[in-house]
GROMACS .gro file of C-alpha atoms in nm:
model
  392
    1UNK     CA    1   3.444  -1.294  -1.316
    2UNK     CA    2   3.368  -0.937  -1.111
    3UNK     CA    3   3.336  -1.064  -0.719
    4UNK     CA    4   3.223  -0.831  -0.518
    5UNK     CA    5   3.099  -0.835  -0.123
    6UNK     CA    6   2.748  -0.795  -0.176
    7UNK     CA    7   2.497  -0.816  -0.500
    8UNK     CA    8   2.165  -0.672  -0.421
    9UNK     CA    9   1.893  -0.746  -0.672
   10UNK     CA   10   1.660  -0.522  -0.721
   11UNK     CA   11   1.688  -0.121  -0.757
   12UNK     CA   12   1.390   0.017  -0.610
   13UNK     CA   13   1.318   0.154  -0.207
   14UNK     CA   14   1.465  -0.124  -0.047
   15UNK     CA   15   1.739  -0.208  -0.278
   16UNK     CA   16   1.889   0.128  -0.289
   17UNK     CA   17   1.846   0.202   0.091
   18UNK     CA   18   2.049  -0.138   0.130
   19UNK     CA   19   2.309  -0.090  -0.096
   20UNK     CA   20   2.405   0.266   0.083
   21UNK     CA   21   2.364   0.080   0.391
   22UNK     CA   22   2.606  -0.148   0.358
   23UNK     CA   23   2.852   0.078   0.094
   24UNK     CA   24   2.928   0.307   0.420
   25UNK     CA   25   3.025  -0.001   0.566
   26UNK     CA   26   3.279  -0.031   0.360
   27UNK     CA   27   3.149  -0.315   0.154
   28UNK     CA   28   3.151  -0.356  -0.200
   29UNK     CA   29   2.853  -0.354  -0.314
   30UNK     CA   30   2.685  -0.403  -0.683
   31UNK     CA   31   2.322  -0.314  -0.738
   32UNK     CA   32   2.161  -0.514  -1.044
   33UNK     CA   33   1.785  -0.378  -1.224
   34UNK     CA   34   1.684  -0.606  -1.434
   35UNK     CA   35   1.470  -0.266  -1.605
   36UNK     CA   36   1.594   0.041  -1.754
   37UNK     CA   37   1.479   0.253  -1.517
   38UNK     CA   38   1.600   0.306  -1.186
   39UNK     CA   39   1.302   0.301  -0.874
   40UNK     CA   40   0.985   0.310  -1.077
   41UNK     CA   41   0.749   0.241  -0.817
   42UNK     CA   42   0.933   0.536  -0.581
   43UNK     CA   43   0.842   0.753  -0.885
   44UNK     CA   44   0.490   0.670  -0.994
   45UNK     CA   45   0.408   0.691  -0.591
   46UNK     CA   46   0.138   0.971  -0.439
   47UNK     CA   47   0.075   1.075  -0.765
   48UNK     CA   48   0.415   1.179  -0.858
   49UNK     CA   49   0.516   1.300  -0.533
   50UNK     CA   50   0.636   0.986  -0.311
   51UNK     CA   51   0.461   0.945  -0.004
   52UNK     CA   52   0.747   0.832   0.168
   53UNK     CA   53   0.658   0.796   0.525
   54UNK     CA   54   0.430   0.790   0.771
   55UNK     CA   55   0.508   1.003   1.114
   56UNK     CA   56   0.238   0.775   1.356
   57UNK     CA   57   0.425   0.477   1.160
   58UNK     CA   58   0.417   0.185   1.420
   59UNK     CA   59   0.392  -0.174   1.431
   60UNK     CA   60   0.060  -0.147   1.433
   61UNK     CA   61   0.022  -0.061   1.085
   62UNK     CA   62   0.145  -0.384   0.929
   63UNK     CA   63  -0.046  -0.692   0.844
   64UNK     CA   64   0.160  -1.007   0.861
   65UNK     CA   65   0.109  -1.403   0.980
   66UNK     CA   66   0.397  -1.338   1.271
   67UNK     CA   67   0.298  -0.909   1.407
   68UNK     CA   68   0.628  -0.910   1.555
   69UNK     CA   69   0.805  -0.983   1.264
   70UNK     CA   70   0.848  -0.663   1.155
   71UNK     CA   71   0.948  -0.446   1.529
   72UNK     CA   72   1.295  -0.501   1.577
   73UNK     CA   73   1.366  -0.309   1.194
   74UNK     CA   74   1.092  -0.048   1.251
   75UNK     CA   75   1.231   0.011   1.619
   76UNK     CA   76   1.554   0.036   1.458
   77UNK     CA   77   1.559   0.255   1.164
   78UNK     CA   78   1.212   0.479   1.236
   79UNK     CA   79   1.037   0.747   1.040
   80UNK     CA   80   1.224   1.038   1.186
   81UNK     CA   81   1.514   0.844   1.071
   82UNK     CA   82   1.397   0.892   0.743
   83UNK     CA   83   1.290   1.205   0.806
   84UNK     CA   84   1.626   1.330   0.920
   85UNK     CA   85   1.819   1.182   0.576
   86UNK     CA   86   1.559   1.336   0.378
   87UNK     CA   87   1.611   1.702   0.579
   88UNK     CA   88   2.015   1.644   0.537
   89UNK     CA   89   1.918   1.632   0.116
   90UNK     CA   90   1.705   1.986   0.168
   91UNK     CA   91   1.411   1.825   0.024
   92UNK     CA   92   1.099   1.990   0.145
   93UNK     CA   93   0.795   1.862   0.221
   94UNK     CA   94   0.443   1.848   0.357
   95UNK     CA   95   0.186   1.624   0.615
   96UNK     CA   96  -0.121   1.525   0.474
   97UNK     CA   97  -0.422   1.327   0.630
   98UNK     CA   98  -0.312   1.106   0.888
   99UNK     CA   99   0.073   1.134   0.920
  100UNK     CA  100   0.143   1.093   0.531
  101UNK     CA  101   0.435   1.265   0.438
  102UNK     CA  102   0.468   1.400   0.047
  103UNK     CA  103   0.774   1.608  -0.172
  104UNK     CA  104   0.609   1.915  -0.171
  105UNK     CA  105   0.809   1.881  -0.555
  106UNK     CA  106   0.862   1.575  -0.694
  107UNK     CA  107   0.923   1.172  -0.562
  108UNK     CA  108   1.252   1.226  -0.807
  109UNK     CA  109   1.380   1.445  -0.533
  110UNK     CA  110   1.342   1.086  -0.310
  111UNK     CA  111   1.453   0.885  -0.566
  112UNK     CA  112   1.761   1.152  -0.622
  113UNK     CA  113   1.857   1.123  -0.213
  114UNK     CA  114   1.878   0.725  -0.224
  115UNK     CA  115   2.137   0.739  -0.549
  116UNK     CA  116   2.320   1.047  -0.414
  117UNK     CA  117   2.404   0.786  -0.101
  118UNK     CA  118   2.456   0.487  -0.273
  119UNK     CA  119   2.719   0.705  -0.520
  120UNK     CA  120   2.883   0.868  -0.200
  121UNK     CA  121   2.900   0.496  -0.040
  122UNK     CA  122   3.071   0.409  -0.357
  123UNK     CA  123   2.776   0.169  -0.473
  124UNK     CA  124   2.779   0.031  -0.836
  125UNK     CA  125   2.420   0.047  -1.019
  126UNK     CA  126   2.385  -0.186  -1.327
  127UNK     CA  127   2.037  -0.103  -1.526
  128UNK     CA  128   1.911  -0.350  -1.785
  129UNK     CA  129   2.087  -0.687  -1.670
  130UNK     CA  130   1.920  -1.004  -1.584
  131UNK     CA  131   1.988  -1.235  -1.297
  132UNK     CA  132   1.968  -1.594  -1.505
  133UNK     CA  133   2.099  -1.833  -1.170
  134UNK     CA  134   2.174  -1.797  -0.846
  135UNK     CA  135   2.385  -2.060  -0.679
  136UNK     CA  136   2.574  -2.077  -0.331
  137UNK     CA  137   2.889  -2.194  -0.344
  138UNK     CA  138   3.177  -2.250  -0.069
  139UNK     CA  139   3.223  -1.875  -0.047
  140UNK     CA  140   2.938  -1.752  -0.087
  141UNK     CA  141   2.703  -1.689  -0.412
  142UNK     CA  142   2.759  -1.735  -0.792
  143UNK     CA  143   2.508  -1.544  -1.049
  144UNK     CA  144   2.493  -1.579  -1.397
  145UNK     CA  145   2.323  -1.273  -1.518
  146UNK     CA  146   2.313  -1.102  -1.887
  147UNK     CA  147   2.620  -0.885  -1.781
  148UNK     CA  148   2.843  -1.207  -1.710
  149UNK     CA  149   2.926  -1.420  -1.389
  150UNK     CA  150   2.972  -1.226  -1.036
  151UNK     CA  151   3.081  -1.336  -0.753
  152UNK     CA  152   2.956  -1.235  -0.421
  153UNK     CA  153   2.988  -1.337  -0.041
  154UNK     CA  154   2.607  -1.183   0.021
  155UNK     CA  155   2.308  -1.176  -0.213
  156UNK     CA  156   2.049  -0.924  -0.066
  157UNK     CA  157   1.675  -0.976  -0.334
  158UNK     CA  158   1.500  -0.688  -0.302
  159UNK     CA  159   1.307  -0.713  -0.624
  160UNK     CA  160   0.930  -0.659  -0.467
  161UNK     CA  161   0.614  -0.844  -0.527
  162UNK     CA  162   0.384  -0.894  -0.769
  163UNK     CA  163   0.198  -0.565  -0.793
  164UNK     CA  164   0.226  -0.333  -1.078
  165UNK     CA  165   0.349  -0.621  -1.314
  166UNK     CA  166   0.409  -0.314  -1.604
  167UNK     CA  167   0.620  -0.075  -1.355
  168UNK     CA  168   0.879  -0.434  -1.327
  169UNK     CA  169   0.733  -0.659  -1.090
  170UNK     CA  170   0.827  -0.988  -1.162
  171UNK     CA  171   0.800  -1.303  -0.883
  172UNK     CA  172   1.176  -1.332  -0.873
  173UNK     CA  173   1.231  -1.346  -0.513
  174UNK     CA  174   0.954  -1.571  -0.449
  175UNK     CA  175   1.117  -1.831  -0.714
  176UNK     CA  176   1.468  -1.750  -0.556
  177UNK     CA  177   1.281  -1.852  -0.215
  178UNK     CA  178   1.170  -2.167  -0.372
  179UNK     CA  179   1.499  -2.256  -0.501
  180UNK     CA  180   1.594  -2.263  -0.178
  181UNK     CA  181   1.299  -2.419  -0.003
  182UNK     CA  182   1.197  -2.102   0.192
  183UNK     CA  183   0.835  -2.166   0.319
  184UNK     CA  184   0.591  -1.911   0.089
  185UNK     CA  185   0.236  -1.815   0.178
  186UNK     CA  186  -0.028  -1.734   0.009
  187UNK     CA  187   0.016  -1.401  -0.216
  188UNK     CA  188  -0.302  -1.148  -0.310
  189UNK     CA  189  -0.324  -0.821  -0.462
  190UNK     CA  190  -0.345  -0.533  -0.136
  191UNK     CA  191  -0.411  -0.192  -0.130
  192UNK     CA  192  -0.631  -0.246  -0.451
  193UNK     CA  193  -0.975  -0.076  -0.586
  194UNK     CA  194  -1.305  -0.279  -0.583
  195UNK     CA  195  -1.491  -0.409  -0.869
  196UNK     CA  196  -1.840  -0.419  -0.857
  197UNK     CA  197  -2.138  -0.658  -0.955
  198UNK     CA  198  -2.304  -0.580  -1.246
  199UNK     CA  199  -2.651  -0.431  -1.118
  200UNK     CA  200  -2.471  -0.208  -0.892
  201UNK     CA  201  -2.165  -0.160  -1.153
  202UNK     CA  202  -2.479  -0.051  -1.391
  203UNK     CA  203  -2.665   0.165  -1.047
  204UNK     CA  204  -2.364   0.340  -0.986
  205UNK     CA  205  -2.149   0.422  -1.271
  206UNK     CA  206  -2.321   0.776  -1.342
  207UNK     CA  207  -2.097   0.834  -0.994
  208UNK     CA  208  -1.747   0.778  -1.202
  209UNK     CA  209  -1.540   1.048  -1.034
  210UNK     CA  210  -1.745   1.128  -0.761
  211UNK     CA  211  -1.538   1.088  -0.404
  212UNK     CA  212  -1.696   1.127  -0.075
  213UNK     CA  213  -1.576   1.074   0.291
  214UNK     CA  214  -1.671   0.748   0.442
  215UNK     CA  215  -1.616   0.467   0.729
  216UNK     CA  216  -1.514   0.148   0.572
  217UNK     CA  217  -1.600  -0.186   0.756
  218UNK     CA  218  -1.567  -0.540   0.757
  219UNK     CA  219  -1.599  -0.696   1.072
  220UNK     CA  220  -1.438  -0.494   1.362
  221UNK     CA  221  -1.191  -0.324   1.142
  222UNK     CA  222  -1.275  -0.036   0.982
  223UNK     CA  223  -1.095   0.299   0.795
  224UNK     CA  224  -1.241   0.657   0.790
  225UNK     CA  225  -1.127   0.813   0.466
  226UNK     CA  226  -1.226   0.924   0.135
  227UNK     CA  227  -1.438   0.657  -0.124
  228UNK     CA  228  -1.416   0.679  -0.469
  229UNK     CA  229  -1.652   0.604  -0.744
  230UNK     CA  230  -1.516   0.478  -1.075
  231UNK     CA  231  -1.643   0.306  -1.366
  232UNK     CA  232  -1.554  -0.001  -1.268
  233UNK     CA  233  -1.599  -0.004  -0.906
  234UNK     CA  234  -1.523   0.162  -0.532
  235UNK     CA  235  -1.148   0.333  -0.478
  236UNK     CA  236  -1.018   0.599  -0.264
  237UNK     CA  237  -0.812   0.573   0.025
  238UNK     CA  238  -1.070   0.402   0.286
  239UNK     CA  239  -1.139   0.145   0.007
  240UNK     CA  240  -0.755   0.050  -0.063
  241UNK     CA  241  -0.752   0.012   0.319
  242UNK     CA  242  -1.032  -0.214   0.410
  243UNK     CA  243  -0.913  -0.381   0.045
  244UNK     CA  244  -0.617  -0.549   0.280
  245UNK     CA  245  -0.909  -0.728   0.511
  246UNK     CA  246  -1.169  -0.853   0.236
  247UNK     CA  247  -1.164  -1.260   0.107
  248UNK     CA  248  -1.414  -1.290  -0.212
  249UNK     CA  249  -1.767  -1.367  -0.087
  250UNK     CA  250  -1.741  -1.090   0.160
  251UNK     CA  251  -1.947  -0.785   0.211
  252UNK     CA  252  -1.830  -0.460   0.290
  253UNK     CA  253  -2.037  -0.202   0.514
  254UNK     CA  254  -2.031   0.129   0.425
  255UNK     CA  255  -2.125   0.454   0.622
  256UNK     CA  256  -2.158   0.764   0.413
  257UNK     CA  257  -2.182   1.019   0.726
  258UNK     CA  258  -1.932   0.855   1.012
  259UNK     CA  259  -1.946   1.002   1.316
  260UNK     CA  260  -2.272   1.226   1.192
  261UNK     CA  261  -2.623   1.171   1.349
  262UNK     CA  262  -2.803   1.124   1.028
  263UNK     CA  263  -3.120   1.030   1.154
  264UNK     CA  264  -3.148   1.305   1.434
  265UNK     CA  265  -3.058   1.580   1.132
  266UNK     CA  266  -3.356   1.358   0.887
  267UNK     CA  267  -3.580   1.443   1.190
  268UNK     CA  268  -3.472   1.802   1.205
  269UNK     CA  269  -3.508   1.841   0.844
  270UNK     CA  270  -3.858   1.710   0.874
  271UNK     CA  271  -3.985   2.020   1.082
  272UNK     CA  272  -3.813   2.217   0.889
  273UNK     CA  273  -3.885   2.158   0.546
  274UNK     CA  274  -4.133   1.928   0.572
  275UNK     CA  275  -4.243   1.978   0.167
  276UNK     CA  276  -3.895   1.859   0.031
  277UNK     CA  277  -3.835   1.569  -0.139
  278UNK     CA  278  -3.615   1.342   0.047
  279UNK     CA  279  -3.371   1.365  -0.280
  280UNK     CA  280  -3.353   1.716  -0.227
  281UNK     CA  281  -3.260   1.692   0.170
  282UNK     CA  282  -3.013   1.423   0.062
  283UNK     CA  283  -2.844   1.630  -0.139
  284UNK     CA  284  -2.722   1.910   0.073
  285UNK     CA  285  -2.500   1.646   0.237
  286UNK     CA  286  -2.397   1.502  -0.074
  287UNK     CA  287  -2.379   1.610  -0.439
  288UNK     CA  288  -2.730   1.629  -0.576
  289UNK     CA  289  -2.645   1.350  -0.827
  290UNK     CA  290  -2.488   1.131  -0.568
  291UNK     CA  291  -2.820   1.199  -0.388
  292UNK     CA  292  -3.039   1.096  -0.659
  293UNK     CA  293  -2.860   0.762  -0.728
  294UNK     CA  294  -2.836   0.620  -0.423
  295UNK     CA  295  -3.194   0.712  -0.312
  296UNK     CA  296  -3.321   0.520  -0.660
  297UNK     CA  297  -3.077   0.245  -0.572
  298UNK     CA  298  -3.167   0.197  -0.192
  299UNK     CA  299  -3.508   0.223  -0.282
  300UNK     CA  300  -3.607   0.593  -0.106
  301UNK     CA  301  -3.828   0.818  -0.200
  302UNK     CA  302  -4.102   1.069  -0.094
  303UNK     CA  303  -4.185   1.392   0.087
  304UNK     CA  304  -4.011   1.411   0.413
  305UNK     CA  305  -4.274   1.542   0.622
  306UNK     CA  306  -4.487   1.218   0.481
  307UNK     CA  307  -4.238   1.007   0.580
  308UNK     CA  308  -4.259   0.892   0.978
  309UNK     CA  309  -3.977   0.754   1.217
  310UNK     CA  310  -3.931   0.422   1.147
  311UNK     CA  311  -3.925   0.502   0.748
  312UNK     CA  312  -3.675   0.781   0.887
  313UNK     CA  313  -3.480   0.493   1.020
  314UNK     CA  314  -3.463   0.297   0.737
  315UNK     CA  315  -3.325   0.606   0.522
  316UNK     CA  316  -3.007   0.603   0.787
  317UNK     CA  317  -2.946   0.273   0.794
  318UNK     CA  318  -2.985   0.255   0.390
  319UNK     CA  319  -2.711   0.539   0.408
  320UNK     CA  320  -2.483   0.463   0.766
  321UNK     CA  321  -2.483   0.062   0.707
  322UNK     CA  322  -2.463  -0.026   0.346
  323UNK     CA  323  -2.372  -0.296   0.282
  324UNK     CA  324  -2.189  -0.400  -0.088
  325UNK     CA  325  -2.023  -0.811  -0.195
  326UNK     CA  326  -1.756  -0.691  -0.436
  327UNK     CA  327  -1.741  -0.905  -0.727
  328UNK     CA  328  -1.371  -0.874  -0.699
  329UNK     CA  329  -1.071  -0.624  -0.649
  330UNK     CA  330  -0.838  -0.491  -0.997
  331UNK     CA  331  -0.580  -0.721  -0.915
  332UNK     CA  332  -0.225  -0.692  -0.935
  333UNK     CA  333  -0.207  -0.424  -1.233
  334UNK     CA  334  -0.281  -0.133  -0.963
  335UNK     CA  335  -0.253  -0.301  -0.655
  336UNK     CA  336   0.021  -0.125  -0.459
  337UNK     CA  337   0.158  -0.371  -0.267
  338UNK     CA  338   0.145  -0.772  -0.284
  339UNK     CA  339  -0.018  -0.891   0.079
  340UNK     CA  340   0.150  -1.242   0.170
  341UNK     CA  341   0.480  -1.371   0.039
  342UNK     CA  342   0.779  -1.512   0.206
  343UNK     CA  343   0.700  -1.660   0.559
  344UNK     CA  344   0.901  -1.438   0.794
  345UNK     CA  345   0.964  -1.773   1.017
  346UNK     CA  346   1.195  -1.814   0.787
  347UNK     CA  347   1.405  -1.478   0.818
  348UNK     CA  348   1.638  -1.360   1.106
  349UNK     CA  349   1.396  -1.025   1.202
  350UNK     CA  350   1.702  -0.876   1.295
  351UNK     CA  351   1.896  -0.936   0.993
  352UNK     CA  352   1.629  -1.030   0.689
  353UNK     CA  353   1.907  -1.296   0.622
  354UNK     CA  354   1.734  -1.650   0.601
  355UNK     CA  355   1.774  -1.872   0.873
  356UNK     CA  356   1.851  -2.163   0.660
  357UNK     CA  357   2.105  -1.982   0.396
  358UNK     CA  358   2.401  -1.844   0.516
  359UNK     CA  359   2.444  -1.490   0.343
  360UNK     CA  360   2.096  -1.490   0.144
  361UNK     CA  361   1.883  -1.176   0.273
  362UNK     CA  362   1.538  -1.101   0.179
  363UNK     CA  363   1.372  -0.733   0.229
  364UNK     CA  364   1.105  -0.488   0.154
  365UNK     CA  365   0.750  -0.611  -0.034
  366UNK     CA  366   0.820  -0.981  -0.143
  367UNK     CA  367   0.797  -1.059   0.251
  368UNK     CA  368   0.494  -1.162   0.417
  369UNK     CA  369   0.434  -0.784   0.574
  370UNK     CA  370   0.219  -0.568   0.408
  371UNK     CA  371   0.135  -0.207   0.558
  372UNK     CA  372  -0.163   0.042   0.535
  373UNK     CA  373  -0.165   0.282   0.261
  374UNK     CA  374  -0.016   0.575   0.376
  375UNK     CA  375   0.339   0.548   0.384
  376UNK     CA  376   0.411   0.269   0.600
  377UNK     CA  377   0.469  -0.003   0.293
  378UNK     CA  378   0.773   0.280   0.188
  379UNK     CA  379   0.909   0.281   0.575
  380UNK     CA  380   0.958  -0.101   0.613
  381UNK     CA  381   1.160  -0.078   0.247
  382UNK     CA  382   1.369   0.158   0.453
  383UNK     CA  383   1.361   0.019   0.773
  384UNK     CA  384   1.410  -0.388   0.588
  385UNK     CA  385   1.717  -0.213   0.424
  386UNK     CA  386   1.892  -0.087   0.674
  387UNK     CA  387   1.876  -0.413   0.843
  388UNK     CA  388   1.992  -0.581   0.660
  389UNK     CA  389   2.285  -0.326   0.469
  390UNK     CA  390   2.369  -0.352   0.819
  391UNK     CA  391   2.466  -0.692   0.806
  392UNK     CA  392   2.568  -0.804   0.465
   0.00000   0.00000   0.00000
């Protein structure tokens, strides 16, 4: 039987930063994937190119039943922190919208940094073998896996949630949690597209492909970003955001010109061109198809200079507050993230070990935190690892 210090299951973000983590710490430490492939999600990420942080990344950017869960990691292994290992590797890179930093190459390059430090921290990485049983016994942990029995004094799952099922996700830590009678909430699909109800599925699916900036709403929280139409549904970032805050029944609101005075420019307009069709105004704020549709679908038609204030009014708000019930999101096959999970009340915050089993650690997505698109979901994979390859 191999025995070893520490097993970590689970070879993506958090797995890897772990195992590194706790290798320079002189531990012996044996990484099991129960895939072929080594990080999948870090390399299907930003389109190829990892958007591994996030440089406003706070607190504040994490959705969870217990907020504070989540500060003493983040506090202690930031995005500069990140930032700094990835500059040590020479990987270059750029800032997007909002903070989001991208390989200006490829997410290999990211992928490449975390198994350059787990080989220099002397880390073992076994692809392709299957954790069967875990069991604690008076030393620590026994697993029966495809590759034979190991022995371990720490067991570190780091095997994700339930997004993505055909990238590897499997619900493996949440049935290791059970095992153990770890408390579990609730688990949804997050950071997932829209689908749509089938008159406005049918209204809008001419707009397939069509993107456009927008503010995002439900209730008091709200995202500015891009929308985007598909055939199915809504996408784009501000959708995958407000995605994290919608329960089915819900409506979302939707303002095509945030922070623009659409109704002062419609009155404008008016005196300027006040033989245009309101289709044609529309449209030099919008593409001219995307003008057409949604005036036929809100209803709006007419020469501008017929049209008088109030019916003015009623063209912005059809535009600046509409309002759309999903019929549901895509579910787990492109969520990004899983939003619930493992109830941090039962996890030391400084550790991820659980409180009720000695040398058991939890970290990364299969918790209940769940950031904002963005980078933030990648940082608490690093900043979970750490924490806890500083303890193992």
């Amino acid at each position: 039987m191999q025995q070893v210090d520490v097993v970590i299951v689970g070879a993506g973000a958090s797995g890897l930063m772990c195992a590194a983590t706790a290798g320079y710490r002189g531990r012996s430490v044996l990484v099991l994937e129960h895939t072929a492939k080594i990080g999948r999600k870090i390399l299907m990420s930003g389109g190829g190119r990892c958007n591994f942080t996030n440089i406003h990344n706070s607190p504040a950017n994490f959705i969870s039943e217990n907020p504070h869960f989540c500060k003493s990691a983040l506090s202690r292994y930031s995005a500069q922190d990140f930032i700094d290992l990835v500059d040590r590797h020479g990987v270059e890179y750029h800032e997007k919208t909002l903070g989001q930093l991208f390989c200006n190459e490829s997410s290999k390059e990211i992928l490449q940094v975390l198994l350059t430090e787990c080989d220099w921290a002397g880390v073992e990485i076994r692809t392709e073998t299957q954790v069967h049983k875990l069991q604690q016994t008076d030393n620590g942990f026994q697993l029966q896996t495809t590759a034979g029995n190991i022995a371990a004094k720490s067991v570190v799952i780091a095997t994700g949630g339930l997004s993505i099922p055909n990238g590897g996700a499997t619900s493996f830590a949440y049935d290791i949690a059970e095992q153990f009678s770890l408390d579990l909430l609730p688990r949804s699909a997050s950071l997932v597209p829209f689908t749509l109800q089938p008159k406005d599925k049918e209204q809008l699916s001419e707009l397939s492909g069509v993107s456009h900036r927008v503010q995002a709403s439900i209730g008091k929280t709200s995202f500015i970003e891009m929308m985007l139409f598909t055939h199915r549904g809504l996408s784009g970032p501000a959708i995958l955001q407000i995605s994290n805050y919608w329960h089915p029944g819900e409506e979302i609101e939707i303002d095509l010109f945030p922070g623009f005075d659409l109704l002062e420019w419609l009155k404008e307009q008016r005196e300027l061109r006040p033989k245009a069709e309101l289709t044609t105004i529309m449209a030099q704020q919008m593409s001219k198809r995307m003008a057409q549709i949604l005036c036929v679908k809100f209803e709006l038609s007419g020469v501008i200079g017929n049209l008088s204030n109030k019916q003015l009014e009623v063209v912005a708000a059809a535009f600046c507050c509409w309002k759309i019930k999903p019929s549901g999101t895509e579910g787990y096959r492109t969520a990004e993230v899983t939003m619930g999970g493992i109830n941090t009340n039962e996890i030391n915050q400084k550790t991820m070990e659980a409180k009720s089993v000695s040398g058991l650690y939890f970290i990364g997505e299969c918790l209940d935190v769940t950031g904002h698109l963005g980078g933030h979901n990648f940082q608490w994979a690093w900043a979970s690892g750490v924490a806890a390859g500083q303890a193992v």
